[in-house]
Amino acid sequence: MQAFSFSTTNTILNEPGGAVRLGEICAGRGARSVLLVTDAGIVSAGLLEPVLPGFEHAGVRIGLFDRVEADPSDTTVLQAVATAREVSAELVVGFGGGSSMDVAKLVAVLAHPDCGQSLDRLYGVGNVRGPRLPLLQMPTTAGTGSEVTPISIVTTGEATKVGVVSPVLQPDIALLDAELTLGLPPRVTAATGVDAMVHAIEAYTSAIRKNPLSDMLAREALRLLARNIVTAVHRGDNIEARGNMLLGALLAGQAFANAPVAAVHALAYPLGGHFHIPHGLSNSLVLPQVLRFNGPACPELYAELAPIIMGEDFVPGSNVEVVENLITWIEGLIDVLGLPNRLRDCGVPEDSIERLAADAMQQQRLLVNNPRPVSEADAAAIYRAVF
Ligand SMILES: NC(=O)c1ccc[n+]([C@@H]2O[C@H](COP(=O)([O-])OP(=O)(O)OC[C@H]3O[C@@H](n4cnc5c(N)ncnc54)[C@H](O)[C@@H]3O)[C@@H](O)[C@H]2O)c1
Ligand SMILES: [Fe+2]
């Protein structure tokens, strides 16, 4: 067996209704003042209503930064850091989807009184020195798994999505409360759920750091996600399906935090950067064609996943047949979920394909994990096939 390493968030609390205990949990960690990082959509959906009285009861001061946007910018991170300093935050809570949780990670570093680094020094792999403030993440989408990953993605300049990857960003606590996801709109549920499935699929075929623990987590994540995504999208008030999706997304996050994602994400990021297509939808758009491209490189791995993903629809056959059936099944799923499957239907003009392909090549951090090397011409061909 090959040597491998595996890290994850120290404490995982799975408590339906647990939002009311957030203040108490922060107090238990010794915090007297907390910055809660979230977005305006979450506030207007009323998700903070069960949370705020808990802080008052626990005697913990709460500062609110609710201006995170989808695909958060470097400017937003710096504004949130300023708010954290204003309230002398001793702990940071990320409360929302990947966008809010990713901002919270960087705030925990940059708002620490002893931080000697600027944001632009953090970009890339392994550049964060720490220390940082304690960090608790509360996901309200079942998608990114950011509550258990050492990764934060920010948008710099006009359209470039940059990753900060460092063990220092690994959160201390993940608190899952499925009740927070009951009102997640169908389209967001679908896109974020496919994102989580992609995390597990790409972790399972990751070329470099795939290991027995990431494999186990990816398989169980896919079992939960594939069995529950349709119910979660079409019957959003089903708490059982919501809980399974939230846990599935967390397990997928643990998998890809240790066996990183690859070409689906590398080709998805330019779509988010240039056209503000939500992260999960960008992944969903390119997923089937990237799987077709990768299929010949590791048919046995996709064939291992096929019965887990397809459940009762799985039909045995040669690896090549099974992989093609799996891809067709995933295309059918994307359709059932109501997600568009063509770039042209998402505001992407055909003459942007060369630019998208060139930008995808910038994501070498991800492409090195792909089971098959991807050239710029390959990337352009994949975008063209999805156009
Ligand atoms: N850190 C990582 O490991 C990692 C991994 C994948 C993606 N990402 C990043 O995460 C971001 C995407 O995160 P996301 O897909 O979770 O979306 P998001 O955080 O951008 O949220 C999407 C929308 O859903 C709304 N919303 C969220 N929860 C809700 C709820 N429970 N009820 C009603 N509305 C709700 C929000 O208000 C927002 O408008 C991207 O920036 C992406 O690059 C990070
Ligand atoms: Fe993702």
CSV table of C-alpha atoms and ligand atoms in Angstrom, one decimal:
chain,number,residue,atom,x,y,z
A,1,MET,CA,0.0,0.0,0.0
A,2,GLN,CA,1.2,3.5,-0.8
A,3,ALA,CA,2.0,6.0,1.9
A,4,PHE,CA,-0.7,8.6,2.4
A,5,SER,CA,-1.8,11.3,4.8
A,6,PHE,CA,-5.3,12.2,5.8
A,7,SER,CA,-6.6,15.3,7.7
A,8,THR,CA,-10.0,16.6,8.5
A,9,THR,CA,-12.0,19.0,10.7
A,10,ASN,CA,-11.4,18.1,14.4
A,11,THR,CA,-15.0,18.2,15.6
A,12,ILE,CA,-18.1,17.3,13.6
A,13,LEU,CA,-21.5,17.9,15.2
A,14,ASN,CA,-24.5,16.6,13.3
A,15,GLU,CA,-27.5,18.1,15.1
A,16,PRO,CA,-30.8,18.8,13.4
A,17,GLY,CA,-32.1,21.9,15.1
A,18,GLY,CA,-28.5,22.6,16.3
A,19,ALA,CA,-28.6,26.2,15.1
A,20,VAL,CA,-30.1,27.3,18.4
A,21,ARG,CA,-26.9,26.0,20.2
A,22,LEU,CA,-24.5,28.0,18.1
A,23,GLY,CA,-24.0,30.7,20.7
A,24,GLU,CA,-23.6,28.2,23.5
A,25,ILE,CA,-21.0,26.3,21.4
A,26,CYS,CA,-19.0,29.5,20.8
A,27,ALA,CA,-19.1,30.3,24.5
A,28,GLY,CA,-17.9,26.8,25.2
A,29,ARG,CA,-14.8,27.6,23.2
A,30,GLY,CA,-14.1,30.6,25.4
A,31,ALA,CA,-15.2,33.3,22.8
A,32,ARG,CA,-16.7,36.5,24.2
A,33,SER,CA,-17.1,38.1,20.8
A,34,VAL,CA,-17.9,36.4,17.5
A,35,LEU,CA,-18.0,37.5,13.9
A,36,LEU,CA,-20.6,35.7,11.9
A,37,VAL,CA,-20.0,35.7,8.1
A,38,THR,CA,-23.0,35.2,5.9
A,39,ASP,CA,-24.9,36.6,2.9
A,40,ALA,CA,-28.0,38.7,2.5
A,41,GLY,CA,-30.0,35.8,1.0
A,42,ILE,CA,-29.5,33.8,4.1
A,43,VAL,CA,-30.6,36.7,6.3
A,44,SER,CA,-33.7,37.3,4.3
A,45,ALA,CA,-34.6,33.6,4.3
A,46,GLY,CA,-34.8,34.0,8.1
A,47,LEU,CA,-32.0,31.4,8.9
A,48,LEU,CA,-30.5,33.6,11.6
A,49,GLU,CA,-33.7,33.8,13.6
A,50,PRO,CA,-33.0,30.6,15.6
A,51,VAL,CA,-29.4,31.6,16.0
A,52,LEU,CA,-29.3,35.1,17.4
A,53,PRO,CA,-31.2,34.6,20.7
A,54,GLY,CA,-28.7,31.8,21.5
A,55,PHE,CA,-25.9,34.3,21.5
A,56,GLU,CA,-27.7,36.6,23.8
A,57,HIS,CA,-28.4,33.7,26.3
A,58,ALA,CA,-24.8,32.6,26.2
A,59,GLY,CA,-23.6,36.2,26.8
A,60,VAL,CA,-21.6,36.3,23.6
A,61,ARG,CA,-21.4,39.5,21.6
A,62,ILE,CA,-22.1,38.9,17.9
A,63,GLY,CA,-20.9,41.0,14.9
A,64,LEU,CA,-22.6,40.3,11.6
A,65,PHE,CA,-21.0,40.5,8.2
A,66,ASP,CA,-23.8,39.7,5.7
A,67,ARG,CA,-22.4,41.1,2.5
A,68,VAL,CA,-20.8,37.9,1.0
A,69,GLU,CA,-21.7,37.5,-2.7
A,70,ALA,CA,-21.5,34.4,-4.8
A,71,ASP,CA,-17.9,33.7,-5.9
A,72,PRO,CA,-16.7,36.2,-3.2
A,73,SER,CA,-14.1,38.8,-4.2
A,74,ASP,CA,-10.9,39.8,-2.4
A,75,THR,CA,-12.6,43.1,-1.6
A,76,THR,CA,-15.4,41.3,0.3
A,77,VAL,CA,-12.8,39.4,2.3
A,78,LEU,CA,-11.1,42.6,3.4
A,79,GLN,CA,-14.4,44.3,4.3
A,80,ALA,CA,-15.2,41.3,6.5
A,81,VAL,CA,-11.8,41.4,8.1
A,82,ALA,CA,-12.4,45.1,9.0
A,83,THR,CA,-15.8,44.2,10.6
A,84,ALA,CA,-14.1,41.4,12.6
A,85,ARG,CA,-11.5,43.9,13.9
A,86,GLU,CA,-14.3,46.4,14.8
A,87,VAL,CA,-16.0,43.8,17.0
A,88,SER,CA,-12.7,42.4,18.4
A,89,ALA,CA,-13.8,39.0,17.2
A,90,GLU,CA,-12.3,36.1,19.1
A,91,LEU,CA,-13.9,33.4,16.9
A,92,VAL,CA,-15.2,33.4,13.4
A,93,VAL,CA,-18.4,31.6,12.2
A,94,GLY,CA,-19.0,30.8,8.5
A,95,PHE,CA,-22.7,30.5,8.1
A,96,GLY,CA,-23.9,29.8,4.6
A,97,GLY,CA,-22.8,28.1,1.4
A,98,GLY,CA,-19.3,27.8,0.2
A,99,SER,CA,-19.1,31.5,-0.4
A,100,SER,CA,-19.6,32.5,3.2
A,101,MET,CA,-17.6,29.6,4.6
A,102,ASP,CA,-14.6,30.4,2.3
A,103,VAL,CA,-14.6,34.1,3.4
A,104,ALA,CA,-14.8,33.1,7.0
A,105,LYS,CA,-11.6,31.0,6.6
A,106,LEU,CA,-9.6,33.9,5.4
A,107,VAL,CA,-11.1,36.3,8.0
A,108,ALA,CA,-10.0,33.8,10.7
A,109,VAL,CA,-6.4,34.2,9.5
A,110,LEU,CA,-6.3,37.9,8.6
A,111,ALA,CA,-8.2,39.2,11.6
A,112,HIS,CA,-5.9,37.5,14.1
A,113,PRO,CA,-4.1,40.2,16.0
A,114,ASP,CA,-0.7,38.5,15.3
A,115,CYS,CA,-1.3,38.1,11.5
A,116,GLY,CA,1.6,39.5,9.6
A,117,GLN,CA,0.4,38.5,6.1
A,118,SER,CA,-1.6,40.4,3.5
A,119,LEU,CA,-4.4,38.6,1.5
A,120,ASP,CA,-2.4,38.5,-1.7
A,121,ARG,CA,0.4,36.6,0.1
A,122,LEU,CA,-1.9,33.8,0.9
A,123,TYR,CA,-2.9,32.7,-2.6
A,124,GLY,CA,-1.6,29.3,-3.8
A,125,VAL,CA,-0.7,26.2,-1.9
A,126,GLY,CA,1.0,26.2,1.5
A,127,ASN,CA,1.5,30.0,1.9
A,128,VAL,CA,-0.6,30.6,5.1
A,129,ARG,CA,1.5,30.9,8.2
A,130,GLY,CA,-1.1,31.4,10.9
A,131,PRO,CA,-2.0,31.7,13.7
A,132,ARG,CA,-5.7,32.2,13.1
A,133,LEU,CA,-8.8,32.7,15.2
A,134,PRO,CA,-10.9,29.6,16.1
A,135,LEU,CA,-13.2,28.8,13.1
A,136,LEU,CA,-16.6,27.2,13.2
A,137,GLN,CA,-18.5,26.4,10.0
A,138,MET,CA,-22.2,25.9,9.6
A,139,PRO,CA,-23.1,24.9,6.0
A,140,THR,CA,-26.6,25.9,4.7
A,141,THR,CA,-26.1,24.3,1.3
A,142,ALA,CA,-25.3,20.6,0.8
A,143,GLY,CA,-22.5,21.2,-1.7
A,144,THR,CA,-19.0,22.5,-1.3
A,145,GLY,CA,-18.0,20.6,1.9
A,146,SER,CA,-16.0,23.7,2.8
A,147,GLU,CA,-16.7,23.0,6.5
A,148,VAL,CA,-14.1,20.1,6.2
A,149,THR,CA,-11.7,21.4,3.6
A,150,PRO,CA,-8.5,23.4,4.0
A,151,ILE,CA,-9.4,25.4,0.9
A,152,SER,CA,-10.8,28.9,0.2
A,153,ILE,CA,-11.7,30.2,-3.3
A,154,VAL,CA,-11.8,33.9,-4.0
A,155,THR,CA,-12.3,35.9,-7.1
A,156,THR,CA,-9.5,38.4,-7.9
A,157,GLY,CA,-9.5,41.2,-10.4
A,158,GLU,CA,-12.2,40.8,-13.1
A,159,ALA,CA,-12.7,37.1,-13.3
A,160,THR,CA,-10.0,34.9,-11.9
A,161,LYS,CA,-10.8,32.4,-9.3
A,162,VAL,CA,-7.8,31.8,-7.0
A,163,GLY,CA,-7.4,29.1,-4.4
A,164,VAL,CA,-5.8,29.4,-1.0
A,165,VAL,CA,-4.9,26.0,0.2
A,166,SER,CA,-3.3,25.4,3.6
A,167,PRO,CA,-3.7,23.2,6.6
A,168,VAL,CA,-4.1,26.4,8.6
A,169,LEU,CA,-7.5,26.9,6.9
A,170,GLN,CA,-8.9,23.5,8.1
A,171,PRO,CA,-11.9,24.5,10.3
A,172,ASP,CA,-12.0,23.5,14.0
A,173,ILE,CA,-15.7,22.7,14.2
A,174,ALA,CA,-18.4,21.7,11.5
A,175,LEU,CA,-21.9,22.0,12.8
A,176,LEU,CA,-24.5,20.4,10.6
A,177,ASP,CA,-28.2,21.4,11.0
A,178,ALA,CA,-30.3,19.9,8.2
A,179,GLU,CA,-33.2,22.1,9.2
A,180,LEU,CA,-31.3,25.1,7.8
A,181,THR,CA,-31.4,23.5,4.3
A,182,LEU,CA,-35.2,22.8,4.2
A,183,GLY,CA,-35.9,26.1,2.3
A,184,LEU,CA,-33.0,25.9,-0.1
A,185,PRO,CA,-34.5,26.6,-3.5
A,186,PRO,CA,-34.7,23.6,-5.9
A,187,ARG,CA,-32.2,25.0,-8.4
A,188,VAL,CA,-29.6,25.7,-5.7
A,189,THR,CA,-30.2,22.3,-4.2
A,190,ALA,CA,-29.7,20.7,-7.5
A,191,ALA,CA,-26.5,22.6,-8.5
A,192,THR,CA,-24.9,22.3,-5.1
A,193,GLY,CA,-25.8,18.6,-4.8
A,194,VAL,CA,-24.2,17.9,-8.2
A,195,ASP,CA,-21.1,19.8,-7.0
A,196,ALA,CA,-20.9,17.5,-4.0
A,197,MET,CA,-21.2,14.4,-6.3
A,198,VAL,CA,-18.4,15.8,-8.4
A,199,HIS,CA,-16.2,16.1,-5.4
A,200,ALA,CA,-16.6,12.5,-4.6
A,201,ILE,CA,-16.2,11.3,-8.2
A,202,GLU,CA,-13.1,13.4,-8.8
A,203,ALA,CA,-11.6,12.3,-5.4
A,204,TYR,CA,-12.2,8.6,-6.3
A,205,THR,CA,-10.2,9.1,-9.6
A,206,SER,CA,-7.7,11.6,-8.3
A,207,ALA,CA,-4.3,10.8,-9.9
A,208,ILE,CA,-2.1,11.7,-7.0
A,209,ARG,CA,-3.4,11.4,-3.4
A,210,LYS,CA,-6.2,9.0,-3.7
A,211,ASN,CA,-6.1,6.7,-0.7
A,212,PRO,CA,-8.2,4.1,1.2
A,213,LEU,CA,-9.9,6.6,3.4
A,214,SER,CA,-10.8,9.1,0.6
A,215,ASP,CA,-12.1,6.1,-1.4
A,216,MET,CA,-14.3,4.9,1.4
A,217,LEU,CA,-15.6,8.5,2.0
A,218,ALA,CA,-16.3,9.1,-1.7
A,219,ARG,CA,-18.2,5.8,-2.0
A,220,GLU,CA,-20.4,6.5,1.0
A,221,ALA,CA,-20.9,10.2,-0.1
A,222,LEU,CA,-22.1,9.0,-3.5
A,223,ARG,CA,-24.5,6.5,-2.0
A,224,LEU,CA,-26.1,9.2,0.1
A,225,LEU,CA,-26.1,11.9,-2.5
A,226,ALA,CA,-27.3,9.8,-5.5
A,227,ARG,CA,-30.1,8.2,-3.4
A,228,ASN,CA,-31.4,11.6,-2.1
A,229,ILE,CA,-30.7,14.4,-4.5
A,230,VAL,CA,-34.0,14.0,-6.5
A,231,THR,CA,-36.1,14.0,-3.4
A,232,ALA,CA,-34.2,16.9,-1.9
A,233,VAL,CA,-34.8,18.9,-5.1
A,234,HIS,CA,-38.5,18.0,-5.7
A,235,ARG,CA,-39.6,17.6,-2.1
A,236,GLY,CA,-37.4,20.1,-0.3
A,237,ASP,CA,-39.2,19.8,3.0
A,238,ASN,CA,-38.1,16.1,3.4
A,239,ILE,CA,-35.8,16.3,6.4
A,240,GLU,CA,-34.5,12.8,5.9
A,241,ALA,CA,-33.3,13.6,2.3
A,242,ARG,CA,-31.9,16.9,3.5
A,243,GLY,CA,-30.0,15.3,6.3
A,244,ASN,CA,-28.5,12.7,4.0
A,245,MET,CA,-27.5,15.3,1.4
A,246,LEU,CA,-25.8,17.4,4.1
A,247,LEU,CA,-23.9,14.4,5.4
A,248,GLY,CA,-23.1,13.2,1.9
A,249,ALA,CA,-21.6,16.7,1.0
A,250,LEU,CA,-19.5,16.6,4.2
A,251,LEU,CA,-18.1,13.1,3.4
A,252,ALA,CA,-17.4,14.2,-0.2
A,253,GLY,CA,-15.6,17.2,1.3
A,254,GLN,CA,-13.5,15.0,3.5
A,255,ALA,CA,-12.6,12.9,0.5
A,256,PHE,CA,-11.5,15.7,-1.8
A,257,ALA,CA,-9.7,17.6,0.9
A,258,ASN,CA,-7.3,14.7,0.9
A,259,ALA,CA,-7.6,13.4,-2.7
A,260,PRO,CA,-8.1,16.7,-4.7
A,261,VAL,CA,-10.5,17.4,-7.5
A,262,ALA,CA,-9.4,17.7,-11.1
A,263,ALA,CA,-10.6,18.6,-14.6
A,264,VAL,CA,-14.3,19.0,-14.0
A,265,HIS,CA,-13.4,21.8,-11.5
A,266,ALA,CA,-10.6,23.2,-13.7
A,267,LEU,CA,-13.0,23.7,-16.6
A,268,ALA,CA,-15.8,24.9,-14.3
A,269,TYR,CA,-13.9,27.7,-12.7
A,270,PRO,CA,-13.5,29.9,-15.9
A,271,LEU,CA,-17.3,29.6,-16.4
A,272,GLY,CA,-17.9,31.0,-12.9
A,273,GLY,CA,-15.2,33.6,-13.3
A,274,HIS,CA,-16.4,35.0,-16.7
A,275,PHE,CA,-20.1,34.4,-16.7
A,276,HIS,CA,-21.0,34.1,-13.0
A,277,ILE,CA,-22.6,30.7,-13.5
A,278,PRO,CA,-23.0,29.2,-10.0
A,279,HIS,CA,-20.2,26.9,-9.0
A,280,GLY,CA,-22.3,23.7,-8.9
A,281,LEU,CA,-24.0,24.4,-12.3
A,282,SER,CA,-20.6,25.1,-13.9
A,283,ASN,CA,-19.5,21.7,-12.7
A,284,SER,CA,-22.7,20.0,-13.8
A,285,LEU,CA,-22.4,21.5,-17.4
A,286,VAL,CA,-18.9,20.0,-18.0
A,287,LEU,CA,-19.3,16.8,-16.0
A,288,PRO,CA,-20.6,14.4,-18.6
A,289,GLN,CA,-18.1,15.4,-21.3
A,290,VAL,CA,-15.1,15.4,-18.9
A,291,LEU,CA,-16.2,11.9,-17.8
A,292,ARG,CA,-16.3,10.8,-21.5
A,293,PHE,CA,-12.8,12.3,-22.0
A,294,ASN,CA,-11.4,10.6,-18.8
A,295,GLY,CA,-13.2,7.3,-19.2
A,296,PRO,CA,-10.4,5.5,-21.2
A,297,ALA,CA,-7.8,6.5,-18.6
A,298,CYS,CA,-9.5,4.7,-15.6
A,299,PRO,CA,-12.6,2.8,-16.7
A,300,GLU,CA,-12.3,0.4,-13.8
A,301,LEU,CA,-12.6,3.2,-11.3
A,302,TYR,CA,-15.7,4.6,-12.9
A,303,ALA,CA,-17.1,1.1,-13.2
A,304,GLU,CA,-16.6,0.6,-9.4
A,305,LEU,CA,-18.7,3.8,-8.8
A,306,ALA,CA,-21.4,2.9,-11.3
A,307,PRO,CA,-23.5,0.6,-9.1
A,308,ILE,CA,-23.2,3.0,-6.1
A,309,ILE,CA,-24.4,5.9,-8.2
A,310,MET,CA,-27.0,4.1,-10.4
A,311,GLY,CA,-28.5,1.9,-7.7
A,312,GLU,CA,-31.3,-0.2,-9.1
A,313,ASP,CA,-30.6,1.1,-12.6
A,314,PHE,CA,-27.2,-0.5,-12.8
A,315,VAL,CA,-26.8,-3.2,-15.5
A,316,PRO,CA,-23.5,-5.3,-15.4
A,317,GLY,CA,-21.4,-5.3,-18.6
A,318,SER,CA,-17.8,-4.6,-19.7
A,319,ASN,CA,-16.1,-1.7,-18.1
A,320,VAL,CA,-16.5,0.4,-21.3
A,321,GLU,CA,-20.3,-0.4,-21.4
A,322,VAL,CA,-20.7,0.3,-17.7
A,323,VAL,CA,-18.9,3.7,-18.0
A,324,GLU,CA,-21.0,4.8,-20.9
A,325,ASN,CA,-24.2,3.8,-19.1
A,326,LEU,CA,-23.0,5.7,-16.1
A,327,ILE,CA,-22.4,8.9,-18.1
A,328,THR,CA,-25.8,8.5,-19.8
A,329,TRP,CA,-27.4,8.0,-16.4
A,330,ILE,CA,-25.8,11.2,-15.0
A,331,GLU,CA,-27.0,13.1,-18.1
A,332,GLY,CA,-30.5,11.9,-17.3
A,333,LEU,CA,-30.1,12.9,-13.6
A,334,ILE,CA,-29.1,16.4,-14.6
A,335,ASP,CA,-32.2,16.6,-16.7
A,336,VAL,CA,-34.5,15.3,-13.9
A,337,LEU,CA,-33.0,17.9,-11.6
A,338,GLY,CA,-34.0,20.6,-14.0
A,339,LEU,CA,-30.5,21.9,-14.7
A,340,PRO,CA,-29.6,23.3,-18.1
A,341,ASN,CA,-27.0,21.2,-20.0
A,342,ARG,CA,-25.7,23.6,-22.7
A,343,LEU,CA,-23.4,26.5,-22.4
A,344,ARG,CA,-25.4,28.5,-24.9
A,345,ASP,CA,-28.4,28.3,-22.5
A,346,CYS,CA,-26.3,29.8,-19.7
A,347,GLY,CA,-25.2,33.0,-21.5
A,348,VAL,CA,-21.9,31.7,-22.8
A,349,PRO,CA,-21.1,32.9,-26.3
A,350,GLU,CA,-19.4,30.4,-28.7
A,351,ASP,CA,-16.5,32.8,-29.4
A,352,SER,CA,-15.5,32.6,-25.7
A,353,ILE,CA,-14.4,29.0,-25.9
A,354,GLU,CA,-10.8,29.7,-26.8
A,355,ARG,CA,-10.5,32.1,-23.9
A,356,LEU,CA,-12.2,29.6,-21.5
A,357,ALA,CA,-9.8,26.9,-22.6
A,358,ALA,CA,-6.8,29.1,-22.0
A,359,ASP,CA,-8.1,30.0,-18.6
A,360,ALA,CA,-8.7,26.4,-17.6
A,361,MET,CA,-5.0,25.8,-18.3
A,362,GLN,CA,-4.2,28.2,-15.5
A,363,GLN,CA,-5.8,25.7,-13.0
A,364,GLN,CA,-2.7,23.4,-13.0
A,365,ARG,CA,-3.2,22.9,-9.2
A,366,LEU,CA,-6.3,20.9,-10.2
A,367,LEU,CA,-5.3,19.5,-13.6
A,368,VAL,CA,-2.3,17.6,-12.1
A,369,ASN,CA,-4.9,15.5,-10.3
A,370,ASN,CA,-6.8,14.5,-13.4
A,371,PRO,CA,-6.5,10.8,-14.4
A,372,ARG,CA,-5.8,11.9,-18.0
A,373,PRO,CA,-3.6,14.8,-19.1
A,374,VAL,CA,-5.7,17.7,-20.5
A,375,SER,CA,-4.2,20.0,-23.2
A,376,GLU,CA,-5.7,23.4,-24.1
A,377,ALA,CA,-7.0,21.8,-27.3
A,378,ASP,CA,-8.7,19.1,-25.2
A,379,ALA,CA,-10.3,21.7,-23.0
A,380,ALA,CA,-11.6,23.6,-26.0
A,381,ALA,CA,-13.0,20.4,-27.5
A,382,ILE,CA,-14.8,19.6,-24.2
A,383,TYR,CA,-16.3,23.2,-24.0
A,384,ARG,CA,-17.3,22.8,-27.7
A,385,ALA,CA,-19.1,19.5,-27.0
A,386,VAL,CA,-21.1,21.2,-24.2
A,387,PHE,CA,-21.8,24.3,-26.2
B,1,LIG,N1,-13.7,25.7,0.0
B,1,LIG,C1,-13.9,24.7,-0.8
B,1,LIG,O1,-13.5,23.6,-0.6
B,1,LIG,C2,-14.9,24.9,-2.0
B,1,LIG,C3,-15.2,23.8,-2.8
B,1,LIG,C4,-16.1,24.0,-3.8
B,1,LIG,C5,-16.6,25.3,-4.1
B,1,LIG,N2,-16.2,26.3,-3.4
B,1,LIG,C6,-16.6,27.7,-3.6
B,1,LIG,O2,-17.9,27.9,-2.9
B,1,LIG,C7,-18.7,28.8,-3.6
B,1,LIG,C8,-20.1,28.2,-3.9
B,1,LIG,O3,-20.7,27.9,-2.7
B,1,LIG,P1,-22.2,27.3,-2.8
B,1,LIG,O4,-22.4,26.5,-4.0
B,1,LIG,O5,-22.5,26.7,-1.5
B,1,LIG,O6,-23.1,28.6,-3.0
B,1,LIG,P2,-23.2,30.0,-2.3
B,1,LIG,O7,-22.5,30.0,-0.9
B,1,LIG,O8,-22.7,31.0,-3.3
B,1,LIG,O9,-24.8,30.3,-2.1
B,1,LIG,C9,-25.6,30.2,-3.2
B,1,LIG,C10,-26.9,31.0,-2.9
B,1,LIG,O10,-27.8,30.2,-2.1
B,1,LIG,C11,-28.3,30.9,-1.0
B,1,LIG,N3,-28.5,30.0,0.1
B,1,LIG,C12,-27.6,29.3,0.7
B,1,LIG,N4,-28.1,28.5,1.7
B,1,LIG,C13,-29.5,28.8,1.7
B,1,LIG,C14,-30.6,28.3,2.4
B,1,LIG,N5,-30.4,27.3,3.3
B,1,LIG,N6,-31.8,28.7,2.1
B,1,LIG,C15,-32.0,29.6,1.2
B,1,LIG,N7,-31.0,30.2,0.4
B,1,LIG,C16,-29.7,29.7,0.7
B,1,LIG,C17,-27.4,32.0,-0.8
B,1,LIG,O11,-28.0,33.2,-0.3
B,1,LIG,C18,-26.8,32.3,-2.2
B,1,LIG,O12,-27.6,33.2,-2.9
B,1,LIG,C19,-17.9,29.2,-4.8
B,1,LIG,O13,-17.2,30.4,-4.6
B,1,LIG,C20,-17.0,28.1,-5.0
B,1,LIG,O14,-15.8,28.4,-5.8
B,1,LIG,C21,-15.3,26.1,-2.3
B,2,FE,FE,-16.8,22.1,-6.0
